[in-house]
Coordinates of C-alpha atoms in Angstrom, one line a residue:
Chain A
M1 CA 24.9 38.8 0.4
I2 CA 21.2 38.3 1.3
G3 CA 20.3 41.4 -0.1
Q4 CA 21.9 40.9 -3.5
L5 CA 20.6 37.2 -3.9
R6 CA 17.1 38.6 -2.9
D7 CA 17.5 41.3 -5.6
K8 CA 18.9 39.1 -8.0
C9 CA 16.1 36.1 -7.8
R10 CA 13.2 38.9 -7.8
R11 CA 14.6 40.1 -10.8
L12 CA 14.6 36.5 -12.5
L13 CA 10.9 36.1 -11.6
Q14 CA 10.1 39.5 -12.7
D15 CA 11.8 39.2 -16.3
G16 CA 10.5 35.3 -16.5
A17 CA 13.7 34.3 -17.3
V18 CA 13.3 31.4 -14.2
Q19 CA 9.4 30.2 -12.5
V20 CA 11.3 29.2 -9.3
V21 CA 14.1 29.9 -7.1
I22 CA 14.8 26.8 -5.3
G23 CA 17.0 27.8 -2.4
Y24 CA 16.7 28.0 1.1
G25 CA 14.2 30.3 3.8
G26 CA 11.5 29.3 6.2
A27 CA 12.8 28.5 9.7
S28 CA 10.3 28.4 12.3
T29 CA 12.9 30.4 15.2
P30 CA 15.5 32.9 14.2
D31 CA 18.2 30.3 15.5
G32 CA 16.1 27.5 13.6
M33 CA 17.3 25.8 10.3
P34 CA 16.4 27.1 7.0
H35 CA 15.0 24.5 5.1
P36 CA 14.4 24.2 1.1
I37 CA 11.7 26.6 -0.2
F38 CA 10.1 27.1 -4.0
V39 CA 10.2 30.6 -4.3
R40 CA 7.6 31.5 -7.5
R41 CA 6.6 35.0 -7.1
P42 CA 8.6 38.1 -6.4
D43 CA 7.3 39.2 -4.0
D44 CA 8.4 36.3 -2.1
V45 CA 12.1 36.5 -2.6
D46 CA 12.3 38.2 0.8
K47 CA 11.6 34.5 2.4
L48 CA 15.0 33.9 1.1
V49 CA 17.8 33.7 3.5
W50 CA 21.0 32.4 3.6
N51 CA 23.6 31.7 6.7
D52 CA 26.1 28.7 7.7
R53 CA 22.8 26.7 8.9
C54 CA 22.0 26.4 5.1
M55 CA 22.6 22.7 4.9
S56 CA 21.0 21.0 2.2
N57 CA 21.7 20.0 -0.9
L58 CA 19.4 21.6 -3.3
T59 CA 20.6 20.0 -6.2
T60 CA 18.6 17.0 -5.2
Y61 CA 15.5 18.7 -6.4
L62 CA 16.5 19.3 -9.9
T63 CA 15.4 15.5 -11.1
R64 CA 12.3 15.5 -9.3
D65 CA 9.2 15.5 -11.4
A66 CA 7.4 17.9 -8.7
V67 CA 9.7 20.2 -9.1
K68 CA 10.5 20.0 -13.0
A69 CA 7.1 20.6 -13.2
L70 CA 7.0 24.1 -12.2
G71 CA 9.2 25.2 -15.1
K72 CA 13.0 26.4 -15.3
P73 CA 14.6 26.8 -12.1
A74 CA 17.1 29.3 -10.6
I75 CA 19.0 27.1 -8.0
V76 CA 21.3 28.4 -4.9
V77 CA 24.3 26.4 -4.0
K78 CA 27.4 26.0 -2.1
G79 CA 30.6 25.2 -4.1
C80 CA 30.4 21.5 -2.6
D81 CA 26.8 21.5 -3.5
A82 CA 27.9 22.8 -7.4
R83 CA 29.8 19.8 -7.8
A84 CA 26.7 17.5 -7.7
L85 CA 25.8 19.4 -10.9
V86 CA 28.4 18.2 -12.7
V87 CA 27.9 14.5 -11.8
L88 CA 24.3 15.0 -13.1
E89 CA 24.9 17.0 -16.2
Q90 CA 27.8 15.1 -17.2
E91 CA 25.0 11.6 -16.5
C92 CA 22.2 13.5 -18.8
Q93 CA 20.1 14.2 -15.9
I94 CA 19.8 17.8 -16.1
D95 CA 20.4 20.2 -19.1
R96 CA 22.5 22.5 -17.5
S97 CA 21.8 25.5 -19.6
A98 CA 17.4 25.4 -18.6
M99 CA 18.5 26.9 -15.3
H100 CA 20.2 29.2 -13.7
V101 CA 22.7 28.5 -11.0
I102 CA 23.5 31.0 -8.0
G103 CA 26.5 30.4 -6.3
M104 CA 26.8 31.5 -2.7
A105 CA 30.8 32.0 -1.3
C106 CA 30.6 30.1 1.7
A107 CA 33.2 29.8 5.0
G108 CA 31.6 26.4 6.1
V109 CA 28.1 25.5 7.3
G110 CA 27.3 23.5 10.3
S111 CA 27.8 24.3 14.1
P112 CA 29.5 22.8 15.0
R113 CA 31.4 22.8 11.6
A114 CA 30.6 20.0 9.3
P115 CA 33.5 17.6 8.6
K116 CA 33.5 17.7 5.1
C117 CA 34.1 22.0 5.5
A118 CA 37.6 21.1 7.0
S119 CA 38.9 20.1 3.7
C120 CA 36.9 22.2 1.4
D121 CA 38.7 23.6 -1.8
V122 CA 35.5 25.1 -3.3
H123 CA 34.2 28.1 -1.0
V124 CA 33.7 29.5 -4.5
P125 CA 31.2 27.6 -6.5
A126 CA 32.3 26.8 -9.7
L127 CA 29.6 26.1 -12.8
A128 CA 27.4 28.9 -11.5
D129 CA 26.3 32.0 -13.7
E130 CA 27.0 33.9 -11.0
V131 CA 28.4 34.3 -7.4
I132 CA 27.7 35.8 -4.7
G133 CA 30.0 37.3 -2.0
E134 CA 33.2 37.1 -1.6
A135 CA 35.3 33.9 -1.1
P136 CA 36.4 33.8 2.7
E137 CA 39.6 33.8 4.1
T138 CA 40.9 30.8 4.7
T139 CA 43.5 30.1 7.4
G140 CA 45.8 27.2 5.7
P141 CA 46.0 24.7 3.5
A142 CA 42.6 22.7 3.3
D143 CA 43.1 19.2 4.8
S144 CA 43.0 16.0 3.2
P145 CA 39.7 14.7 2.5
Y146 CA 40.6 11.5 3.6
S147 CA 42.2 12.3 6.4
E148 CA 39.1 10.5 8.5
L149 CA 39.1 7.5 6.5
E150 CA 43.6 7.7 6.9
E151 CA 42.7 7.2 10.8
F152 CA 40.0 4.7 10.3
L153 CA 42.4 2.3 7.9
K154 CA 45.1 2.2 11.0
K155 CA 42.4 -0.1 12.9
S156 CA 43.0 -3.8 11.9
T157 CA 40.4 -5.0 9.7
V158 CA 38.5 -7.0 12.5
E159 CA 38.4 -4.2 14.3
R160 CA 36.8 -2.0 11.3
F161 CA 34.4 -5.0 10.3
A162 CA 33.0 -4.7 14.5
Y163 CA 32.6 -0.6 13.5
W164 CA 30.9 -1.3 10.6
R165 CA 28.7 -4.1 12.3
E166 CA 27.7 -1.7 15.1
E167 CA 27.0 1.2 12.3
T168 CA 25.0 -0.6 9.9
A169 CA 23.1 -2.3 13.8
R170 CA 21.3 1.0 13.7
C171 CA 20.2 1.0 10.1
I172 CA 16.1 1.7 10.3
R173 CA 16.2 1.7 6.5
C174 CA 14.2 5.0 6.1
Y175 CA 16.7 5.9 3.0
A176 CA 16.9 9.1 4.1
C177 CA 20.3 8.8 3.0
R178 CA 19.1 7.6 -0.5
E179 CA 16.4 10.7 -0.8
V180 CA 18.7 13.7 -0.1
C181 CA 21.5 12.0 -2.4
P182 CA 21.5 14.6 -5.7
T183 CA 23.7 11.4 -7.6
C184 CA 20.6 8.5 -5.8
Y185 CA 18.3 10.0 -8.9
C186 CA 17.1 6.4 -10.3
R187 CA 13.3 5.8 -10.6
R188 CA 13.6 2.6 -9.3
C189 CA 16.3 1.6 -6.5
I190 CA 17.7 -1.7 -6.4
V191 CA 16.3 -2.2 -3.0
D192 CA 12.9 -1.2 -4.3
K193 CA 13.1 -4.3 -7.0
N194 CA 11.2 -6.9 -5.4
R195 CA 10.2 -9.2 -8.5
P196 CA 13.0 -11.0 -7.2
T197 CA 14.4 -9.4 -4.5
C198 CA 17.7 -8.2 -4.8
I199 CA 18.8 -6.8 -1.0
E200 CA 16.4 -7.8 1.7
T201 CA 14.7 -4.9 3.1
S202 CA 14.2 -6.5 6.6
A203 CA 16.3 -4.2 8.7
T204 CA 19.0 -6.8 10.1
V205 CA 22.6 -6.7 9.8
K206 CA 23.4 -8.7 7.0
A207 CA 20.7 -7.0 4.7
N208 CA 21.5 -3.9 6.3
F209 CA 24.9 -4.4 5.0
A210 CA 23.7 -5.4 1.6
W211 CA 22.2 -2.0 1.3
H212 CA 25.3 -0.1 2.5
V213 CA 27.6 -1.6 0.8
T214 CA 26.0 -1.7 -2.7
R215 CA 24.9 1.8 -2.2
A216 CA 28.9 3.1 -1.4
F217 CA 29.9 0.9 -4.6
H218 CA 26.9 2.6 -6.8
Q219 CA 28.5 5.9 -5.7
A220 CA 31.9 5.2 -6.9
G221 CA 33.3 8.0 -8.5
R222 CA 29.9 9.7 -8.7
C223 CA 29.7 10.9 -4.9
T224 CA 31.4 14.5 -4.3
G225 CA 31.4 14.5 -0.8
C226 CA 28.0 16.8 -0.1
G227 CA 27.7 14.4 3.1
E228 CA 24.1 15.0 3.2
C229 CA 23.6 11.5 3.3
T230 CA 25.3 11.1 7.0
R231 CA 23.5 14.5 8.0
A232 CA 20.1 12.9 7.1
C233 CA 20.7 9.6 8.6
P234 CA 18.7 9.7 12.0
V235 CA 20.4 6.8 13.7
G236 CA 24.3 8.6 13.0
I237 CA 25.6 6.2 10.7
N238 CA 29.2 7.1 9.0
M239 CA 28.0 7.0 5.7
R240 CA 31.0 9.4 4.7
L241 CA 33.6 7.1 5.8
L242 CA 32.4 4.9 3.7
N243 CA 31.9 7.4 0.7
Q244 CA 35.9 8.9 0.7
S245 CA 37.0 5.0 0.5
L246 CA 35.4 5.2 -3.0
A247 CA 36.3 8.4 -3.7
R248 CA 39.8 8.1 -2.8
A249 CA 39.9 4.9 -4.6
A250 CA 38.8 7.2 -7.9
E251 CA 41.5 9.4 -7.4
E252 CA 44.3 6.8 -6.1
H253 CA 43.5 4.2 -9.6
F254 CA 41.9 7.0 -12.2
S255 CA 43.7 10.6 -11.0
Y256 CA 39.4 11.1 -10.7
R257 CA 37.4 13.5 -8.4
A258 CA 33.6 13.7 -9.3
G259 CA 32.7 16.9 -9.3
T260 CA 35.7 19.1 -10.7
D261 CA 35.8 19.2 -14.2
R262 CA 33.0 18.8 -17.0
E263 CA 35.7 18.3 -19.5
T264 CA 36.7 14.7 -17.8
P265 CA 34.5 11.5 -18.5
P266 CA 33.0 10.4 -15.8
I267 CA 34.9 7.2 -14.7
I268 CA 32.2 4.8 -14.8
G269 CA 30.6 5.9 -18.0
A270 CA 33.5 6.1 -20.0
Y271 CA 35.6 3.8 -21.5
G272 CA 39.3 4.3 -22.2
L273 CA 42.2 2.4 -24.1
E274 CA 44.5 3.2 -21.3
D275 CA 43.0 1.5 -18.3
K276 CA 44.6 -0.7 -16.1
E277 CA 42.2 -3.3 -16.1
S278 CA 43.1 -6.1 -19.0
F279 CA 39.7 -7.3 -19.4
I280 CA 38.1 -4.2 -20.2
R281 CA 40.5 -4.0 -23.3
Chain B
M1 CA 4.7 12.9 51.2
S2 CA 6.3 11.2 48.1
E3 CA 7.9 7.4 47.1
M4 CA 11.3 8.5 46.1
I5 CA 14.4 6.7 44.9
A6 CA 18.4 8.1 45.5
Q7 CA 19.8 9.2 41.6
E8 CA 22.6 6.9 42.8
A9 CA 20.1 3.9 43.6
L10 CA 18.5 4.0 40.3
P11 CA 21.5 2.7 38.0
G12 CA 22.1 0.0 40.8
L13 CA 17.9 -1.2 40.4
V14 CA 18.6 -1.4 36.4
D15 CA 21.6 -3.6 37.3
K16 CA 19.5 -5.5 39.0
W17 CA 16.8 -5.8 36.7
L18 CA 19.6 -7.2 34.2
A19 CA 20.8 -9.8 36.6
Q20 CA 17.2 -11.2 36.8
G21 CA 17.4 -12.1 32.9
K22 CA 15.2 -9.2 32.1
R23 CA 15.9 -7.8 28.3
V24 CA 16.4 -3.7 29.5
A25 CA 16.0 -0.7 27.1
G26 CA 16.8 3.3 27.6
P27 CA 18.2 6.1 26.3
S28 CA 21.9 5.9 25.6
V29 CA 24.3 8.3 23.4
V30 CA 25.6 5.8 20.9
K31 CA 28.0 9.3 19.7
P32 CA 27.9 12.7 20.0
G33 CA 24.8 13.7 19.3
Y34 CA 23.2 11.3 19.1
C35 CA 20.7 9.4 21.7
L36 CA 18.9 6.1 20.6
Y37 CA 16.7 3.7 22.8
V38 CA 18.6 0.9 22.9
E39 CA 18.9 -2.5 24.6
L40 CA 21.2 -1.7 27.6
E41 CA 23.5 -4.2 28.4
S42 CA 24.6 -2.3 31.9
S43 CA 23.3 1.0 33.5
A44 CA 26.4 3.0 32.6
Q45 CA 25.4 3.2 29.2
L46 CA 22.1 4.5 30.6
A47 CA 21.5 8.4 29.6
L48 CA 19.0 10.4 31.5
E49 CA 19.3 13.9 31.1
G50 CA 21.1 16.3 28.5
F51 CA 19.0 15.8 25.7
V52 CA 15.0 16.6 24.7
R53 CA 13.9 13.3 24.0
P54 CA 16.4 9.9 21.5
R55 CA 15.8 10.3 18.1
N56 CA 13.9 7.0 18.0
S57 CA 11.0 5.8 19.8
I58 CA 10.6 2.7 22.2
K59 CA 7.8 1.2 19.4
E60 CA 10.3 -1.2 18.6
F61 CA 10.6 -3.2 21.5
V62 CA 6.9 -3.6 20.9
F63 CA 6.6 -3.6 17.3
P64 CA 10.4 -4.1 16.2
R65 CA 11.6 -3.0 12.4
H66 CA 11.8 -6.7 11.6
E67 CA 10.6 -9.7 12.6
T68 CA 10.4 -13.7 11.4
V69 CA 6.6 -14.8 11.8
C70 CA 6.8 -17.8 9.5
R71 CA 9.4 -19.9 8.4
Y72 CA 7.9 -22.7 5.2
H73 CA 9.8 -25.4 3.5
F74 CA 9.0 -26.6 0.2
S75 CA 9.4 -30.2 -0.5
G76 CA 8.0 -31.6 -3.8
H77 CA 4.8 -30.2 -4.2
T78 CA 3.9 -29.2 -0.4
V79 CA 5.2 -26.3 1.9
E80 CA 5.5 -26.8 5.3
T81 CA 4.9 -24.6 7.4
E82 CA 6.3 -23.4 11.0
D83 CA 4.4 -20.6 13.4
C84 CA 7.3 -18.7 14.8
D85 CA 6.0 -17.5 18.8
P86 CA 6.7 -14.0 19.8
P87 CA 8.9 -13.8 22.7
Q88 CA 7.3 -13.6 26.0
S89 CA 10.6 -12.7 28.3
E90 CA 9.8 -9.9 30.3
Q91 CA 11.4 -6.5 29.7
V92 CA 11.7 -2.7 31.1
I93 CA 11.7 -0.1 29.2
V94 CA 13.4 2.6 31.6
G95 CA 13.4 6.5 31.0
A96 CA 11.3 6.5 28.5
R97 CA 9.6 9.5 27.9
P98 CA 6.2 11.1 28.5
C99 CA 5.3 11.2 24.5
D100 CA 6.7 7.6 23.7
A101 CA 5.0 6.1 26.8
A102 CA 1.3 7.4 25.3
A103 CA 1.9 5.7 22.0
L104 CA 1.4 2.3 23.5
P105 CA -1.9 2.7 24.6
I106 CA -2.9 4.4 21.0
L107 CA -1.5 1.7 19.3
D108 CA -3.4 -1.1 21.1
H109 CA -5.9 -0.1 19.4
L110 CA -4.6 -1.2 15.9
F111 CA -2.6 -4.2 16.7
T112 CA -6.0 -5.8 19.0
W113 CA -9.0 -4.5 16.2
D114 CA -10.4 -7.3 13.4
Y115 CA -6.6 -9.1 14.0
E116 CA -5.3 -9.6 17.7
D117 CA -1.4 -9.3 16.6
K118 CA 0.3 -11.4 18.7
F119 CA 3.6 -10.4 17.8
Y120 CA 2.6 -7.0 19.6
T121 CA 0.1 -8.2 22.2
E122 CA 3.0 -10.6 23.7
R123 CA 5.7 -8.1 23.9
R124 CA 3.0 -5.4 25.3
K125 CA 2.2 -7.6 28.2
A126 CA 5.7 -8.3 29.3
T127 CA 6.7 -4.4 28.9
T128 CA 7.0 -2.7 31.9
V129 CA 7.2 0.7 30.9
V130 CA 8.9 3.5 33.6
T131 CA 8.6 6.7 32.0
L132 CA 11.0 10.1 33.2
A133 CA 8.7 13.0 33.6
C134 CA 10.5 15.9 30.8
Q135 CA 13.0 18.8 32.0
T136 CA 13.5 20.3 29.2
H137 CA 11.4 21.0 25.6
D138 CA 12.4 22.4 22.4
D139 CA 10.3 24.4 19.7
E140 CA 9.8 21.1 17.7
C141 CA 7.8 19.7 21.3
F142 CA 3.8 20.0 21.0
C143 CA 2.4 17.4 23.4
T144 CA 0.2 19.7 25.1
S145 CA -1.3 20.5 22.4
L146 CA -2.4 17.1 22.7
D147 CA -3.4 16.5 25.7
L148 CA -0.4 15.2 26.7
G149 CA 2.5 16.9 29.1
P150 CA 5.8 16.5 30.5
A151 CA 4.7 14.2 33.0
A152 CA 1.8 12.2 31.4
E153 CA 0.8 9.3 32.6
Q154 CA -0.7 7.4 29.8
G155 CA 0.9 4.6 28.9
S156 CA 3.4 4.3 31.8
D157 CA 3.8 1.4 34.7
V158 CA 5.7 3.7 36.7
L159 CA 6.5 7.7 36.1
L160 CA 9.6 9.2 37.9
L161 CA 10.1 12.6 38.7
A162 CA 13.0 14.4 39.1
M163 CA 13.8 16.0 42.2
P164 CA 16.4 17.2 44.3
G165 CA 18.2 13.9 45.2
G166 CA 16.7 11.8 42.5
Y167 CA 13.2 10.7 41.6
E168 CA 10.1 10.9 42.9
V169 CA 8.7 7.5 42.0
R170 CA 4.8 7.3 41.0
C171 CA 3.8 3.6 40.2
L172 CA 0.3 3.6 38.1
T173 CA 0.0 -0.2 37.5
D174 CA 0.3 -3.3 39.6
K175 CA 3.8 -3.5 36.8
G176 CA 5.2 -1.1 37.8
K177 CA 4.5 -1.6 41.8
A178 CA 6.5 -4.7 41.4
L179 CA 9.0 -3.4 39.7
F180 CA 9.1 -1.2 42.4
A181 CA 8.4 -3.3 45.7
G182 CA 10.7 -2.2 48.2
E183 CA 13.0 0.2 46.2
T184 CA 11.5 3.5 47.3
R185 CA 11.6 5.4 50.1
T186 CA 9.3 7.9 51.7
A187 CA 10.4 11.8 50.9
E188 CA 8.7 14.4 52.7
Q189 CA 8.7 16.4 49.6
A190 CA 7.2 15.9 46.1
A191 CA 8.6 16.7 42.8
V192 CA 7.7 19.7 41.0
V193 CA 6.4 18.9 37.5
P194 CA 8.0 21.3 35.3
P195 CA 6.3 23.7 32.2
G196 CA 5.7 21.6 29.1
P197 CA 5.8 23.3 25.2
P198 CA 3.0 26.0 25.2
V199 CA 0.0 24.8 23.2
T200 CA 0.6 25.8 19.7
V201 CA -2.7 23.9 17.8
T202 CA -6.2 22.8 18.2
P203 CA -6.9 19.3 17.2
E204 CA -10.7 19.9 16.9
T205 CA -9.7 23.0 14.0
V206 CA -7.5 20.7 12.2
M207 CA -9.7 18.0 12.0
T208 CA -12.2 20.2 10.5
Y209 CA -9.3 21.0 8.1
L210 CA -9.1 17.7 7.1
Q211 CA -12.8 16.5 7.1
A212 CA -13.6 19.7 4.7
S213 CA -10.4 20.8 2.6
Y214 CA -9.2 17.3 0.9
D215 CA -8.4 19.2 -2.3
D216 CA -6.4 21.9 -0.8
P217 CA -3.4 22.8 -3.1
M218 CA -1.6 23.5 0.0
W219 CA -0.7 19.5 0.0
I220 CA 1.0 20.2 -3.4
D221 CA 3.1 23.6 -1.7
L222 CA 3.7 21.8 1.1
A223 CA 5.2 18.8 -0.2
L224 CA 7.4 20.0 -2.4
R225 CA 10.1 19.6 -0.2
C226 CA 9.5 16.2 1.1
L227 CA 12.0 14.0 -0.7
G228 CA 9.4 10.8 0.1
C229 CA 11.9 8.8 2.9
G230 CA 10.8 7.5 5.8
A231 CA 12.8 9.4 8.4
C232 CA 9.3 10.7 10.1
A233 CA 7.6 7.5 10.3
Y234 CA 10.3 5.4 11.6
T235 CA 11.1 7.6 14.2
C236 CA 7.2 8.3 15.3
P237 CA 6.4 7.1 18.4
T238 CA 2.9 5.7 17.0
C239 CA 3.6 5.6 13.2
H240 CA 3.0 1.2 12.9
C241 CA 2.4 0.3 8.9
F242 CA 4.6 -2.8 8.2
D243 CA 4.5 -4.5 5.0
I244 CA 4.7 -8.7 4.8
V245 CA 7.6 -10.0 2.7
D246 CA 8.7 -13.5 2.1
E247 CA 12.8 -14.0 1.9
G248 CA 14.0 -16.9 1.4
T249 CA 15.6 -19.2 -1.6
A250 CA 14.0 -22.6 -3.7
A251 CA 13.9 -24.6 -0.8
G252 CA 12.3 -22.3 1.8
G253 CA 12.4 -19.2 3.8
C254 CA 10.7 -16.7 6.0
R255 CA 7.8 -14.7 6.4
V256 CA 8.5 -11.3 7.7
K257 CA 7.3 -8.3 9.0
N258 CA 8.7 -5.2 8.1
W259 CA 8.4 -1.2 9.2
D260 CA 6.8 0.2 6.0
C261 CA 6.3 4.2 5.4
C262 CA 3.7 5.8 3.4
Q263 CA 5.8 8.2 2.4
F264 CA 7.8 5.6 -0.2
A265 CA 6.0 5.9 -3.4
M266 CA 6.4 2.0 -3.4
F267 CA 3.9 1.6 -0.1
T268 CA 0.8 2.0 -2.4
Q269 CA 2.5 1.1 -5.8
H270 CA -0.1 -2.2 -7.5
A271 CA 1.1 -5.1 -8.9
S272 CA -0.3 -3.8 -12.2
G273 CA 2.0 -0.2 -12.1
H274 CA -0.9 1.8 -10.6
N275 CA -0.2 3.7 -7.8
P276 CA -3.3 5.1 -6.0
R277 CA -1.0 8.2 -4.5
P278 CA 1.6 9.0 -7.4
G279 CA 2.5 12.0 -6.1
Q280 CA 4.2 13.4 -2.4
S281 CA 1.7 15.7 -2.0
Q282 CA -1.2 12.8 -1.8
R283 CA 1.7 10.9 0.1
Q284 CA 2.1 13.8 2.8
R285 CA -1.9 14.2 3.0
Q286 CA -2.3 10.9 3.6
R287 CA 0.3 11.0 6.4
I288 CA -1.7 14.1 8.1
Q289 CA -5.1 12.4 7.3
H290 CA -3.9 9.3 9.1
K291 CA -3.0 10.7 12.2
F292 CA -5.7 13.4 12.8
R293 CA -8.8 12.6 11.2
I294 CA -8.6 8.2 10.1
Y295 CA -7.4 6.8 13.4
P296 CA -9.5 9.4 15.7
E297 CA -12.8 8.4 13.4
K298 CA -11.8 4.4 13.8
F299 CA -10.2 4.7 17.1
G300 CA -11.1 7.8 19.1
V301 CA -7.6 8.5 19.6
M302 CA -5.3 11.1 17.4
L303 CA -2.3 9.0 15.8
C304 CA -0.1 11.4 17.7
T305 CA 1.9 12.4 20.7
G306 CA 3.4 15.4 19.9
C307 CA 7.0 14.3 20.4
G308 CA 8.3 16.1 17.2
N309 CA 10.5 13.2 16.2
C310 CA 9.3 13.5 12.4
A311 CA 10.7 17.5 12.6
R312 CA 13.5 16.9 14.2
N313 CA 14.6 13.7 12.2
C314 CA 14.0 15.5 8.5
P315 CA 16.6 16.3 6.3
V316 CA 14.7 19.2 5.2
G317 CA 12.8 20.1 8.5
L318 CA 9.1 19.1 7.5
G319 CA 7.3 17.8 10.8
V320 CA 3.6 17.2 11.6
L321 CA 3.8 20.3 13.7
S322 CA 4.4 23.1 11.0
T323 CA 2.0 21.2 8.7
L324 CA -0.6 21.3 11.6
K325 CA 0.1 24.7 12.0
E326 CA -0.5 25.7 8.1
A327 CA -3.6 23.3 7.7
A328 CA -5.1 24.9 11.1
G329 CA -4.2 28.7 9.7
H330 CA -2.0 29.6 12.6
G331 CA 0.9 30.5 10.4
P332 CA 1.6 31.7 7.0
V333 CA 2.4 29.0 3.9
E334 CA 5.5 29.5 3.9
V335 CA 6.2 28.0 -0.1
G336 CA 5.9 29.9 -2.9
S337 CA 2.5 30.2 -4.1

């Protein structure tokens, strides 16, 4: 797979079809974790790697000015990452025709496997210009994406509140969750608005709750479940569970899963006469 | 010959400190894979082995991520202010890593420089640091490159070193002696200090580079992958930037001191809209310049202890060490050029 990937990227750069490849590479040790790299010369494509430690969702770079300034990109995506491309395209943040998407067939990432991989149904990326690798043999149907949430909802309200209190109390407000997220592309995040202050920057339980609940609500019907927020969190806050809750609501009430279909209008960005809520009609 | 405390006696001592009303903090596994320094309620929470180092640092016990420095009330056309006093209750940090403890004397320079920040200094006076020498290190550790090491004593009041059956206890200050008085026994042997990570960069080379190469395009390449979050700074034992914010209503509120981070675009954003560090490359350069040129030029010490938390916590694996290696010409430029 890596040979194919490098050959493809070499050709794309040589032909001038793209000016930069956003891929994985550069682990300092053989078993180290690859990190995002930006390859601009055909001679450098050998720096690209592909393995089950390629965790980052690289689509978060597509909306960044410094990366956009490099020219037309080719981007390496896993199936779960590619779902963010659908959202970004629907929200007019990217021009899908102005990039080359290289999908990597993926059997799962992380050791132990990332929680999202148990419920993966996108081993082969959709929306890619080409896919490298074969669909892995699966050992059975994927788990429900909401199994962790369903387990959590068996707890009482008091227990759930205590859980979130403990989780959010650890938040140091570094905003790694926001920065890794492809769909957190606002030029000015609500938490950075200070005239007047919308959400206090203090890392208190109250303000941390406000931050995490607001972040989750802004992801309603948009989060594609790549899990980067939870992976990036230095203090291990389980944001995945909050995101799942809103994703399940979108699925239950609107039969909508973010990032799975380019043609279905996004629920937050579309108006429908058949909407269940009367206030909107 | 050495003084030692038995393995099974240490938790009892921690509980004794708690019973004396001291605030005790130490490493604890809050969930699988996440070892953090936390305030302990009992010694059962304390974790002393099975990890390289906690993902946060001990700085938050002398420089909390959030602190109220005064309160204000509006009445008519006047404002009444009410000063807040820093807490002076005694606290013990047990199981600190040498790279955390060593950060405290580095931070002292800043917080006592042109203005004494009593919120820091009062806490610092009331804190006793019981450090545990490192048994292991990983690829991100580089304390030895900065003249520290697995049994470095800087900033510690007591240094514990693992030995068969317990820990060798080296009391380094009067505060440390007071804490362990009557708790140790004499042992025939002394602990063996384990080796630290190999020396990988030389600060002098980095300093020379930073003084000469302000406009190196390397920063643009290097910073492409930086996402601009604060995971590095907030888990760094030495990063100390903060923001003063007023939080409240029309009736009054609090003036608070919150951690801030030079990697945020907002950090240098002026009210006019102008930003002197508009791009991530300027912000990355600033972080390294501050740590390895500006701070040493001002205070004579580097603003880094080689703990490696920046790299371990960075979602895209960008740490001080890999940057220094590139800056010092020890490694190839990884990103495309």
